[in-house]
mmCIF file of C-alpha atoms in Angstrom:
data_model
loop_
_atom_site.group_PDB
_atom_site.id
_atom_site.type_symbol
_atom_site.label_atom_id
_atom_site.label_comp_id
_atom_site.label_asym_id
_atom_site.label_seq_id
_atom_site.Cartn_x
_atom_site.Cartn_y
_atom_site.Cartn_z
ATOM 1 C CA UNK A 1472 0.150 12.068 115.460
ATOM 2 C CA UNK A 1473 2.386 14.752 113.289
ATOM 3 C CA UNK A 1474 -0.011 16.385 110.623
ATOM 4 C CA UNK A 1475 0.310 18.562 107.934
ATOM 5 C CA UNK A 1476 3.360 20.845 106.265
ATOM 6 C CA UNK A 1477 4.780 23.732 108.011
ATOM 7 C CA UNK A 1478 6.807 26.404 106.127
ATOM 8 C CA UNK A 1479 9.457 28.449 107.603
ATOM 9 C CA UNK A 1480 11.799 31.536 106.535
ATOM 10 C CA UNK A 1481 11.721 34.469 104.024
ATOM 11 C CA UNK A 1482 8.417 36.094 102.858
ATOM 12 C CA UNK A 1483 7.644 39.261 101.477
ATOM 13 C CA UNK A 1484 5.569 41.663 99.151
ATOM 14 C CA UNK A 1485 6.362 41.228 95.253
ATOM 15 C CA UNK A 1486 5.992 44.676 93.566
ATOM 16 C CA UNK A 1487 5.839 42.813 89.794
ATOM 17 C CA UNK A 1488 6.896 45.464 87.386
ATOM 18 C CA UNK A 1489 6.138 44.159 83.230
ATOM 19 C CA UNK A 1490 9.075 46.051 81.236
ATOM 20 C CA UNK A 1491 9.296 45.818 77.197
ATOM 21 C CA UNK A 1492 13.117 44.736 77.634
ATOM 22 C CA UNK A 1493 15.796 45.115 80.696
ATOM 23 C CA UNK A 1494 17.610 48.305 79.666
ATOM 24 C CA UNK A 1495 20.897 48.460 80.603
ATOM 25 C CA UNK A 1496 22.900 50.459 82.883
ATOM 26 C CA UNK A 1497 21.904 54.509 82.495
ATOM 27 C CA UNK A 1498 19.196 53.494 80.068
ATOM 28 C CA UNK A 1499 15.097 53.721 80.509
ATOM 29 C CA UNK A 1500 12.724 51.244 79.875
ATOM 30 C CA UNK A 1501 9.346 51.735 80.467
ATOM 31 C CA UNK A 1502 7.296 50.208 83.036
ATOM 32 C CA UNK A 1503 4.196 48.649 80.949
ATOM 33 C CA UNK A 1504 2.129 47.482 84.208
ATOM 34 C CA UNK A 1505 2.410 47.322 88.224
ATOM 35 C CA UNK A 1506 0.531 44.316 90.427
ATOM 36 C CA UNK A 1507 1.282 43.754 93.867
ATOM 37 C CA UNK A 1508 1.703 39.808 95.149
ATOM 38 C CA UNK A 1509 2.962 38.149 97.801
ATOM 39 C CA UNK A 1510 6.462 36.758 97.084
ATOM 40 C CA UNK A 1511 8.930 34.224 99.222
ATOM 41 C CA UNK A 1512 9.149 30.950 100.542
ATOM 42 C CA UNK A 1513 6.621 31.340 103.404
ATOM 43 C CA UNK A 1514 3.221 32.626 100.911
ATOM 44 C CA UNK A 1515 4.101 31.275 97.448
ATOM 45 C CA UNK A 1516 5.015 27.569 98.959
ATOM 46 C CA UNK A 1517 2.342 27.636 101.412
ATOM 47 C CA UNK A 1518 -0.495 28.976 99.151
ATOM 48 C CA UNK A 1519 0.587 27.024 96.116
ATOM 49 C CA UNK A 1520 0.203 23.566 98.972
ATOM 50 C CA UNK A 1521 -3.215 25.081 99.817
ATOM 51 C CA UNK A 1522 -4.232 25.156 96.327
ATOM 52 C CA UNK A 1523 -2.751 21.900 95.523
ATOM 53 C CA UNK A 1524 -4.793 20.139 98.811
ATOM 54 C CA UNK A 1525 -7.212 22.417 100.609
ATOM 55 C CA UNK A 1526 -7.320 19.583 103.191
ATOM 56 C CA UNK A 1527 -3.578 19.817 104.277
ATOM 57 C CA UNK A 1528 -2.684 22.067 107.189
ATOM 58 C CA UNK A 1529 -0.466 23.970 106.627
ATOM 59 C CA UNK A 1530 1.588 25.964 109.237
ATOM 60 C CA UNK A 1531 3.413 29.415 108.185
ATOM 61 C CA UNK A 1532 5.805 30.866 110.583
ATOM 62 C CA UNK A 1533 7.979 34.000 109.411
ATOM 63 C CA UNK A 1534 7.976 37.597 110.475
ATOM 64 C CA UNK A 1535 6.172 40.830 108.912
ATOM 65 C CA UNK A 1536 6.211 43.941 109.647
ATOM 66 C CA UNK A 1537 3.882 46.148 111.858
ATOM 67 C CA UNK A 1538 2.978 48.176 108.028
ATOM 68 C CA UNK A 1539 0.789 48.181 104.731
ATOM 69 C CA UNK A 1540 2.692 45.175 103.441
ATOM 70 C CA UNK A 1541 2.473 43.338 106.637
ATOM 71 C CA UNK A 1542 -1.146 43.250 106.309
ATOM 72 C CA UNK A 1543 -1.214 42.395 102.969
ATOM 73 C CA UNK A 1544 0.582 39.310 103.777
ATOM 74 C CA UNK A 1545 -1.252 38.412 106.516
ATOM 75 C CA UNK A 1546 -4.885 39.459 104.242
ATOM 76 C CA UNK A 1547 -3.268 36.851 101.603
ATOM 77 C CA UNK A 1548 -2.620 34.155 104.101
ATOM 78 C CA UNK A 1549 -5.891 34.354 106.209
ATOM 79 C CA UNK A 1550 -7.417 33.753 102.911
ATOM 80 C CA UNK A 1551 -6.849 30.117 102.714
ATOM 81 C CA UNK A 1552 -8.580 28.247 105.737
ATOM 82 C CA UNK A 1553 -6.370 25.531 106.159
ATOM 83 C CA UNK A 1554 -3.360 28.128 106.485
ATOM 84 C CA UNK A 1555 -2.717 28.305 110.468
ATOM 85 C CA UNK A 1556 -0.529 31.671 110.977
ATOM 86 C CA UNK A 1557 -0.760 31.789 114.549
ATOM 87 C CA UNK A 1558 3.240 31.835 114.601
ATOM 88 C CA UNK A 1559 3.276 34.856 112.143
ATOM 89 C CA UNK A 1560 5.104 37.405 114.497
ATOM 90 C CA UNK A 1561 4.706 41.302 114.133
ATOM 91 C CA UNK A 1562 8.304 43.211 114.104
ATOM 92 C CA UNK A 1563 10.717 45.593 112.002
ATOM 93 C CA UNK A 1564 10.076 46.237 108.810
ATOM 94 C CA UNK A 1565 8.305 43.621 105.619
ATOM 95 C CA UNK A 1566 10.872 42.723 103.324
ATOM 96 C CA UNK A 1567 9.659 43.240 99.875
ATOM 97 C CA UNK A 1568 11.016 42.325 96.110
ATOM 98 C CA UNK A 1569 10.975 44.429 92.900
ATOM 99 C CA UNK A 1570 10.228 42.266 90.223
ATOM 100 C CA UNK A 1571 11.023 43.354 86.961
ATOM 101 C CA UNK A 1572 9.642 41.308 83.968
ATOM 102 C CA UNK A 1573 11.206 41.412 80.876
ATOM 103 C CA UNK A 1574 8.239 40.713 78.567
ATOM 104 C CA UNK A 1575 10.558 40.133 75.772
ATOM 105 C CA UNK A 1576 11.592 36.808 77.210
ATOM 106 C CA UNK A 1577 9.734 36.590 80.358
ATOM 107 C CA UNK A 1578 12.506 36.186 82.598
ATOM 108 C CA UNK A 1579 12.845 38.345 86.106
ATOM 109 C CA UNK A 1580 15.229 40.348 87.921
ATOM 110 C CA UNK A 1581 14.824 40.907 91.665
ATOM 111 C CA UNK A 1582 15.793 43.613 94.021
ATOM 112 C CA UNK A 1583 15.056 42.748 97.323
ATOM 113 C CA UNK A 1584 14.958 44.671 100.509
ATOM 114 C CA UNK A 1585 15.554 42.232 103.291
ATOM 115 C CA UNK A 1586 13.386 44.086 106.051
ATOM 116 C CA UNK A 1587 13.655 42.462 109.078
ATOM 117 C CA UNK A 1588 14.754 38.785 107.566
ATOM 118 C CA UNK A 1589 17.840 39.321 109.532
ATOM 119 C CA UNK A 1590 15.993 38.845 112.696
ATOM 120 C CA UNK A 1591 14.483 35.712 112.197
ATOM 121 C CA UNK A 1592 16.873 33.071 113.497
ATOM 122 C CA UNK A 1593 16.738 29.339 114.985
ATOM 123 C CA UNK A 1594 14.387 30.553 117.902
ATOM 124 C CA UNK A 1595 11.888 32.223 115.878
ATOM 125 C CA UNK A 1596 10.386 28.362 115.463
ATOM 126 C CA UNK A 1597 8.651 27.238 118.569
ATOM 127 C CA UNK A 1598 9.024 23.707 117.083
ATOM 128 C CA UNK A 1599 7.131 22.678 120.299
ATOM 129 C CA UNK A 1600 4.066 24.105 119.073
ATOM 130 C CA UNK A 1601 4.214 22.737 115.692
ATOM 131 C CA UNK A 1602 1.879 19.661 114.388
ATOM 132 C CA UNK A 1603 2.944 19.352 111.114
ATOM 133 C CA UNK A 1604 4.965 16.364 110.035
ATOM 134 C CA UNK A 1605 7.595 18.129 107.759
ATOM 135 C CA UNK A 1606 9.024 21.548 108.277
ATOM 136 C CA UNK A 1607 10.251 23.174 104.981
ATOM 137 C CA UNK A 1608 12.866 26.634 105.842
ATOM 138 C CA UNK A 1609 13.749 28.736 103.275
ATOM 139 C CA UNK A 1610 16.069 30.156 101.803
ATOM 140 C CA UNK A 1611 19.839 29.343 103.182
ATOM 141 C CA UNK A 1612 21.727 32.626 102.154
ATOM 142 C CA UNK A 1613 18.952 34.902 102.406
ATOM 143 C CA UNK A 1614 18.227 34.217 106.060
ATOM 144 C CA UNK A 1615 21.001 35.900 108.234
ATOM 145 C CA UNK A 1616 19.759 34.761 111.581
ATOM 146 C CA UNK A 1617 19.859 31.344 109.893
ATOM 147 C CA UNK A 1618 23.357 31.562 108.051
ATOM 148 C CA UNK A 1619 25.387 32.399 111.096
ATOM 149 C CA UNK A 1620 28.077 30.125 111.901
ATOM 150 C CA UNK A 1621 27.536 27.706 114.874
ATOM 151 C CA UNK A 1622 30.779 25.906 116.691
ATOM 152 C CA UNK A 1623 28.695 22.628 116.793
ATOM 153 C CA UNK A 1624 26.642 22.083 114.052
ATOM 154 C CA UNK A 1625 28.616 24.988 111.513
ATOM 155 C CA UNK A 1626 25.585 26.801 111.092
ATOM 156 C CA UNK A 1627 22.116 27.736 113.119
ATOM 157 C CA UNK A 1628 20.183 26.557 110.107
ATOM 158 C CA UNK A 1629 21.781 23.208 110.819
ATOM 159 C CA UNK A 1630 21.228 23.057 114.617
ATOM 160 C CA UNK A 1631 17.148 24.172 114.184
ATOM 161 C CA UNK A 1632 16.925 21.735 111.378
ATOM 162 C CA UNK A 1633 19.194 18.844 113.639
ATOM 163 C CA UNK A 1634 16.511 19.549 116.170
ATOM 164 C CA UNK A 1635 13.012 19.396 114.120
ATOM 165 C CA UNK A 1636 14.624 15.707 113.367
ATOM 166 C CA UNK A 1637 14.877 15.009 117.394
ATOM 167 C CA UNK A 1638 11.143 16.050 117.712
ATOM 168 C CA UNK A 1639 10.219 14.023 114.630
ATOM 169 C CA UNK A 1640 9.470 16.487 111.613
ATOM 170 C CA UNK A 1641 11.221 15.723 108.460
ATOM 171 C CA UNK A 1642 12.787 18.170 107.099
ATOM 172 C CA UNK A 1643 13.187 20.431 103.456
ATOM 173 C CA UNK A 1644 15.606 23.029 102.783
ATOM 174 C CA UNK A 1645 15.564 25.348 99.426
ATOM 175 C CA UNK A 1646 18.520 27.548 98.623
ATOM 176 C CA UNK A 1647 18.077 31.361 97.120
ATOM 177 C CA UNK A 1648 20.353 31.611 93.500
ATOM 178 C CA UNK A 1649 23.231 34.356 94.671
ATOM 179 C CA UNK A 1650 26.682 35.264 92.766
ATOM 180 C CA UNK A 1651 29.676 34.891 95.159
ATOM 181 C CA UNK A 1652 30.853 31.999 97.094
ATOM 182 C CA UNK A 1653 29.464 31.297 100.273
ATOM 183 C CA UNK A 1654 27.430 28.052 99.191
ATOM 184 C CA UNK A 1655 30.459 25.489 99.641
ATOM 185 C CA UNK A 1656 30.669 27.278 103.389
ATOM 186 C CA UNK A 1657 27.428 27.417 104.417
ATOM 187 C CA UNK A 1658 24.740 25.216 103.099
ATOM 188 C CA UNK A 1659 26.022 21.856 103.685
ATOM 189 C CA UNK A 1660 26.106 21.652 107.506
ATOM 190 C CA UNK A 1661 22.362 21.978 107.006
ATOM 191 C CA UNK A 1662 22.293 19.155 104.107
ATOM 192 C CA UNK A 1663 23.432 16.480 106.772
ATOM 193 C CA UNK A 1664 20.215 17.121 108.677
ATOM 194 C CA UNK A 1665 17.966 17.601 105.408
ATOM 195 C CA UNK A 1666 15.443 14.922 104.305
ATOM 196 C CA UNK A 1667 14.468 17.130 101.145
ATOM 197 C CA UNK A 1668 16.923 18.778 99.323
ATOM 198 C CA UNK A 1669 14.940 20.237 96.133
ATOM 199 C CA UNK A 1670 16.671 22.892 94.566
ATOM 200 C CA UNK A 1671 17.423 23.835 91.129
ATOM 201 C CA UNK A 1672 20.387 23.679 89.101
ATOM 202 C CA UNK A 1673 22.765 26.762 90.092
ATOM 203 C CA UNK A 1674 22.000 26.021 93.650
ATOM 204 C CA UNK A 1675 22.823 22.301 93.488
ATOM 205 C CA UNK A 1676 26.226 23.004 91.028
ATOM 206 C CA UNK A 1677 27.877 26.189 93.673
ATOM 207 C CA UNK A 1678 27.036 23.582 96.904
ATOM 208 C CA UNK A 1679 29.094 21.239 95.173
ATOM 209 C CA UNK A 1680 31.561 23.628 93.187
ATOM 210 C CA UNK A 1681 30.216 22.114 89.970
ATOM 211 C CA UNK A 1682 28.949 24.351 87.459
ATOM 212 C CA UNK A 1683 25.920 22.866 85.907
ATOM 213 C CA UNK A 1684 26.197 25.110 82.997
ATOM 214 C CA UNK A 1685 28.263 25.842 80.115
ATOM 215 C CA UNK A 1686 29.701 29.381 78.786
ATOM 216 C CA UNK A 1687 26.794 29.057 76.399
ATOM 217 C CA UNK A 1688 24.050 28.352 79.091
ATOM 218 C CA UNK A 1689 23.648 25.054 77.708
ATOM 219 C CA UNK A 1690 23.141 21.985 80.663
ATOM 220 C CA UNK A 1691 25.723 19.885 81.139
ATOM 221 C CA UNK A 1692 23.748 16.384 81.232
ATOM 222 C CA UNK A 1693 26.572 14.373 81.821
ATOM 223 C CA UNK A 1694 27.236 16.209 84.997
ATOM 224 C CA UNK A 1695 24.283 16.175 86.802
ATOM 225 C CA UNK A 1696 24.173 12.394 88.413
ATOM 226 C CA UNK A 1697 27.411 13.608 89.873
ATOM 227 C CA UNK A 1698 26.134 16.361 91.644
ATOM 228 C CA UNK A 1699 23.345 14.574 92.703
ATOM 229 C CA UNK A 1700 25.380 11.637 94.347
ATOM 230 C CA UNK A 1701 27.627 14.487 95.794
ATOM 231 C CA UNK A 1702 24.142 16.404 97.456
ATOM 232 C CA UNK A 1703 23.259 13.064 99.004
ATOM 233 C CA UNK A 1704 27.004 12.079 99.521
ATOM 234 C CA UNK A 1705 26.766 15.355 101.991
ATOM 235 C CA UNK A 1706 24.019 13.479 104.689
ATOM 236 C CA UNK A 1707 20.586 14.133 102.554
ATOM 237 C CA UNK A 1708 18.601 11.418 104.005
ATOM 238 C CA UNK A 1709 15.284 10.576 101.327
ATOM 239 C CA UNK A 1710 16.089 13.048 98.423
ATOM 240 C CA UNK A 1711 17.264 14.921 96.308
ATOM 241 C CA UNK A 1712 16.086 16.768 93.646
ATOM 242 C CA UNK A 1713 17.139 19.261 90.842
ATOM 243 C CA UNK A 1714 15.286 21.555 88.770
ATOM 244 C CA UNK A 1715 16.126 23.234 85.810
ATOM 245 C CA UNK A 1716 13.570 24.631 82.487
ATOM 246 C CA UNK A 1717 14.719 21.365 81.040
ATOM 247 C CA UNK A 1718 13.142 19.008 83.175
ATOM 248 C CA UNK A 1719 14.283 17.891 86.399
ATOM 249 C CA UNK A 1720 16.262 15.502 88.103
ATOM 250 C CA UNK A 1721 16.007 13.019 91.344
ATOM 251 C CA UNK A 1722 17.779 10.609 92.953
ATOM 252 C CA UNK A 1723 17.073 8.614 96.249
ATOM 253 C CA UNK A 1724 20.118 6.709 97.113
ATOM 254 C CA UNK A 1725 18.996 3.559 95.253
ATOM 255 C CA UNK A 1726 17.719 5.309 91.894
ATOM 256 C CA UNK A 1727 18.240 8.262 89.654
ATOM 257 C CA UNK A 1728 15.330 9.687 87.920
ATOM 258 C CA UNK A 1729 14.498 12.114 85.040
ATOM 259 C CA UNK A 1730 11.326 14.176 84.504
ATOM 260 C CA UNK A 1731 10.813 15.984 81.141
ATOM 261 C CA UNK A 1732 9.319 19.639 82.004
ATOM 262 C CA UNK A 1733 5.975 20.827 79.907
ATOM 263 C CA UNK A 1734 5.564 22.428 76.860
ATOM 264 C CA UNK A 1735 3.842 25.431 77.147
ATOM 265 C CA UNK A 1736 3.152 27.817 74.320
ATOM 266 C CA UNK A 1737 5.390 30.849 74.689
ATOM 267 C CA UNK A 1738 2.106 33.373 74.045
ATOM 268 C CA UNK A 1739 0.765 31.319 77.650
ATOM 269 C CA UNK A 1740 3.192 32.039 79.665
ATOM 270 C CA UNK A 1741 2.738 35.382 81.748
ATOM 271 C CA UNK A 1742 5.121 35.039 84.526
ATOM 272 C CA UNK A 1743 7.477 32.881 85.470
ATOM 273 C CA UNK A 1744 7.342 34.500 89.469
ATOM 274 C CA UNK A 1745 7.371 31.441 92.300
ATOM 275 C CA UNK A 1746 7.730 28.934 89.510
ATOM 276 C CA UNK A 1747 10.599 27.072 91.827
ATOM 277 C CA UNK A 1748 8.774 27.759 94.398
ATOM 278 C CA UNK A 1749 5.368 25.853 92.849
ATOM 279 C CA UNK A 1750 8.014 23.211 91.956
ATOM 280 C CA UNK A 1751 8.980 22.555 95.256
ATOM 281 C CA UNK A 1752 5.203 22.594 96.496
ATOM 282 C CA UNK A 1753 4.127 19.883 94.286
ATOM 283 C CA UNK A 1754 7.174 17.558 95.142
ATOM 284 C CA UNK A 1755 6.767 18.372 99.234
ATOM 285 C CA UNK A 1756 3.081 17.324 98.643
ATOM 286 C CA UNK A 1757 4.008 14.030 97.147
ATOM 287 C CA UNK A 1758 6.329 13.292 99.583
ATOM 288 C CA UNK A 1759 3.668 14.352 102.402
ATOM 289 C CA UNK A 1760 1.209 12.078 100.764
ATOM 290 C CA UNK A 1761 3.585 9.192 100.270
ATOM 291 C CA UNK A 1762 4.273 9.092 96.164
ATOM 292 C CA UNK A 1763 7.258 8.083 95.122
ATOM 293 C CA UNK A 1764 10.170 10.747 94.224
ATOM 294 C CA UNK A 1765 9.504 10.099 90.447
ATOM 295 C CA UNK A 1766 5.415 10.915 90.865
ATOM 296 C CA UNK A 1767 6.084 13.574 93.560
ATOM 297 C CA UNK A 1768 8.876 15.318 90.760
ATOM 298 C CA UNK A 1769 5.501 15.165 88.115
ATOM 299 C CA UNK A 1770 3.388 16.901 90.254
ATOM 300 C CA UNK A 1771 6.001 19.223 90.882
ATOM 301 C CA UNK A 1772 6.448 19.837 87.212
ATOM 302 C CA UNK A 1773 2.551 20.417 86.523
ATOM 303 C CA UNK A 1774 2.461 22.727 89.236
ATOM 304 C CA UNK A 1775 5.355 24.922 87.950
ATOM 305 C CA UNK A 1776 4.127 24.933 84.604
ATOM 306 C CA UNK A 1777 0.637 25.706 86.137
ATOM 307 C CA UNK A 1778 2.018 28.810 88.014
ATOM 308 C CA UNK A 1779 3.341 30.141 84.185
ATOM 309 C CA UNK A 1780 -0.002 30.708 83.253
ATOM 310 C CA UNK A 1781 -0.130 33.581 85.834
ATOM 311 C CA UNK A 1782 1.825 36.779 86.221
ATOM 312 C CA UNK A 1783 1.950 35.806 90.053
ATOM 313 C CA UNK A 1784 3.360 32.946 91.716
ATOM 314 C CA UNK A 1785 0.658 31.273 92.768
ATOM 315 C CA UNK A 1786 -2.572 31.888 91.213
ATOM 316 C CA UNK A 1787 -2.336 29.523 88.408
ATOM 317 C CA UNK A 1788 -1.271 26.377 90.784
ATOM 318 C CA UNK A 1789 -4.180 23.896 90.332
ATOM 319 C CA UNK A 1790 -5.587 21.173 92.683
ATOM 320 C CA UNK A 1791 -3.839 18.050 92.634
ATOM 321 C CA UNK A 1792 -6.088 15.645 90.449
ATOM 322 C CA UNK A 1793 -5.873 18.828 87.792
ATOM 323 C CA UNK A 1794 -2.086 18.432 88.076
ATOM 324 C CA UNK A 1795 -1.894 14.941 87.356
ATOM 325 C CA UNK A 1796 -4.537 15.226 84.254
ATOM 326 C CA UNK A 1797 -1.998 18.320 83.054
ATOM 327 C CA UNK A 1798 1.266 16.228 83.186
ATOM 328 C CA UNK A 1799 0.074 13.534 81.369
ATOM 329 C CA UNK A 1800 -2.112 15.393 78.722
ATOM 330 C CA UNK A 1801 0.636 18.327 77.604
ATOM 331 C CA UNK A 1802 3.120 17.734 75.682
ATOM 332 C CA UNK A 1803 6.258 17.563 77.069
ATOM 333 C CA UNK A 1804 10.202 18.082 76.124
ATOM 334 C CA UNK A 1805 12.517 15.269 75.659
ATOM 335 C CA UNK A 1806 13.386 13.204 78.421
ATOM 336 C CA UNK A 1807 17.125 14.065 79.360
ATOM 337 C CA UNK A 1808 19.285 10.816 79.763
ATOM 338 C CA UNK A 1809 21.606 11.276 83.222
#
């Protein structure tokens, strides 16, 4: 019997880098303080699930490099006993992020060094050797191997994930938040062999070519059952889910639902690294454990909100009876009518 999550994709080392105020171009702004973390898919949604449930197994498979951030990775992982990383392999270089965190507003701007992401592709996974019962892969459009057209299934993201399905995994995709236009080319393919689709709003609006946004950043509420029905529309089989710093937004073929985010005072909040990525922890784990897409989206929130109170992205996730006491005790935003 399947047991367990496995996660599958980009990781990396987070250089987190607290500036007063992004400068811009040709100006200086100091650097106020440098931590190191670990930083994709793989660590912040595997750790923040080991946090959540020390009792899951969870399964990481993802490549680091033979280096100083390699090992950190690895040190981080190790550190969590229900974390198997026996499918960790050891090549190229370990791609790593520089995070730069405006403290004036506490939002983050990435440069990322891909490493040797480009070499993981669809037979990185011995899904053979797997025991979970859901395989998560992360991020489409960050993971080369991954995004490569295939004359079958249109991608090789779609043919590993078309696969995991044959051996009995569900499966969870996440998307990585790019400028251009490659979404409408190559993230659907995957979508009709998705169970879990739970990304947040720019992802969900490009896939669709339906921006979720305004010219004044507002959300466009009235838009967003449409792009949910269009997700689904697109071969999602259980659900889908989008999350924005409004709240955040399910539906499951039969039902649409709406989840007010947290209120969290603004002098709390030290980071807002791997919040997504806590998001999308908490909702896997209620889906692993059976909750419904509404109480699976609440844990998801409490856990994002949780990770806030942390200048990394996963130190702040909290067990899982915490994170139900935390969405029902904090006050919350209005609930958003879709």
């Amino acid at each position: 019997m399947r047991k367990g999550i496995a996660i599958a994709g980009t990781i990396a080392v987070d250089e987190i880098k607290k500036i007063a105020s992004f400068p811009d171009k040709s100006e200086l702004s100091p650097i106020q303080s440098v931590s190191l973390s670990h930083g994709g898919a793989v660590a912040n949604c595997g750790i923040s699930i080991a946090r959540i449930d020390p009792e899951v197994p969870i399964e990481v498979v993802a490549l680091v490099g033979e280096d100083e951030k390699g090992s950190f990775l690895q040190k981080r992982l190790k550190g969590y006993q229900n974390i198997d990383v026996s499918q960790l392999k050891i090549v190229g270089d370990t791609p790593f992020t520089d995070v730069f965190h405006d403290a004036s507003d506490h939002t983050r701007t990435f440069f990322t060094y891909k490493g040797n992401a480009h070499l993981f592709n669809e037979n990185t996974i011995n899904l053979d050797e797997l025991n979970a019962s859901i395989l998560h892969i992360a991020y489409i459009l960050l993971l080369d191997g991954l995004d490569r057209e295939d004359g079958e299934y249109g991608t090789k993201m779609a043919r590993l994930l078309k696969a995991a399905q044959e051996k009995g995994l569900k499966t969870s995709i996440d998307i990585v938040s790019e400028r251009g236009s490659r979404y409408q080319k190559i993230v659907p393919p995957s979508l009709k062999y998705t169970n879990y689709c739970i990304i947040n709003e720019i992802e969900a609006g490009k896939t669709v070519g339906v921006d979720l946004r305004d010219r004044s950043g507002m959300l466009k509420t009235h838009e967003i059952s449409g792009v949910l029905s269009k997700l689904m529309g697109l071969g999602v089989k259980d659900w889908v889910v989008i999350h924005t710093p409004e709240g955040s937004f399910g539906y499951d073929g039969a039902e649409f639902h709406s989840v007010p985010s947290l209120k969290l005072e603004s002098s709390a909040i030290k980071g807002t690294v791997g919040a997504g990525d806590a998001y999308l922890a908490g909702t896997l784990y209620g889906a692993y454990k059976g909750l419904s897409i509404a109480e699976s989206m609440k844990i998801g929130t409490a856990a994002a909100a949780s990770s806030l109170l942390e200048e990394d992205s996963t130190s702040g996730v909290q067990r899982f009876e915490k994170l139900v006491s935390m969405y029902r005790s904090f006050p919350k935003n209005n609930e958003i009518d879709i």
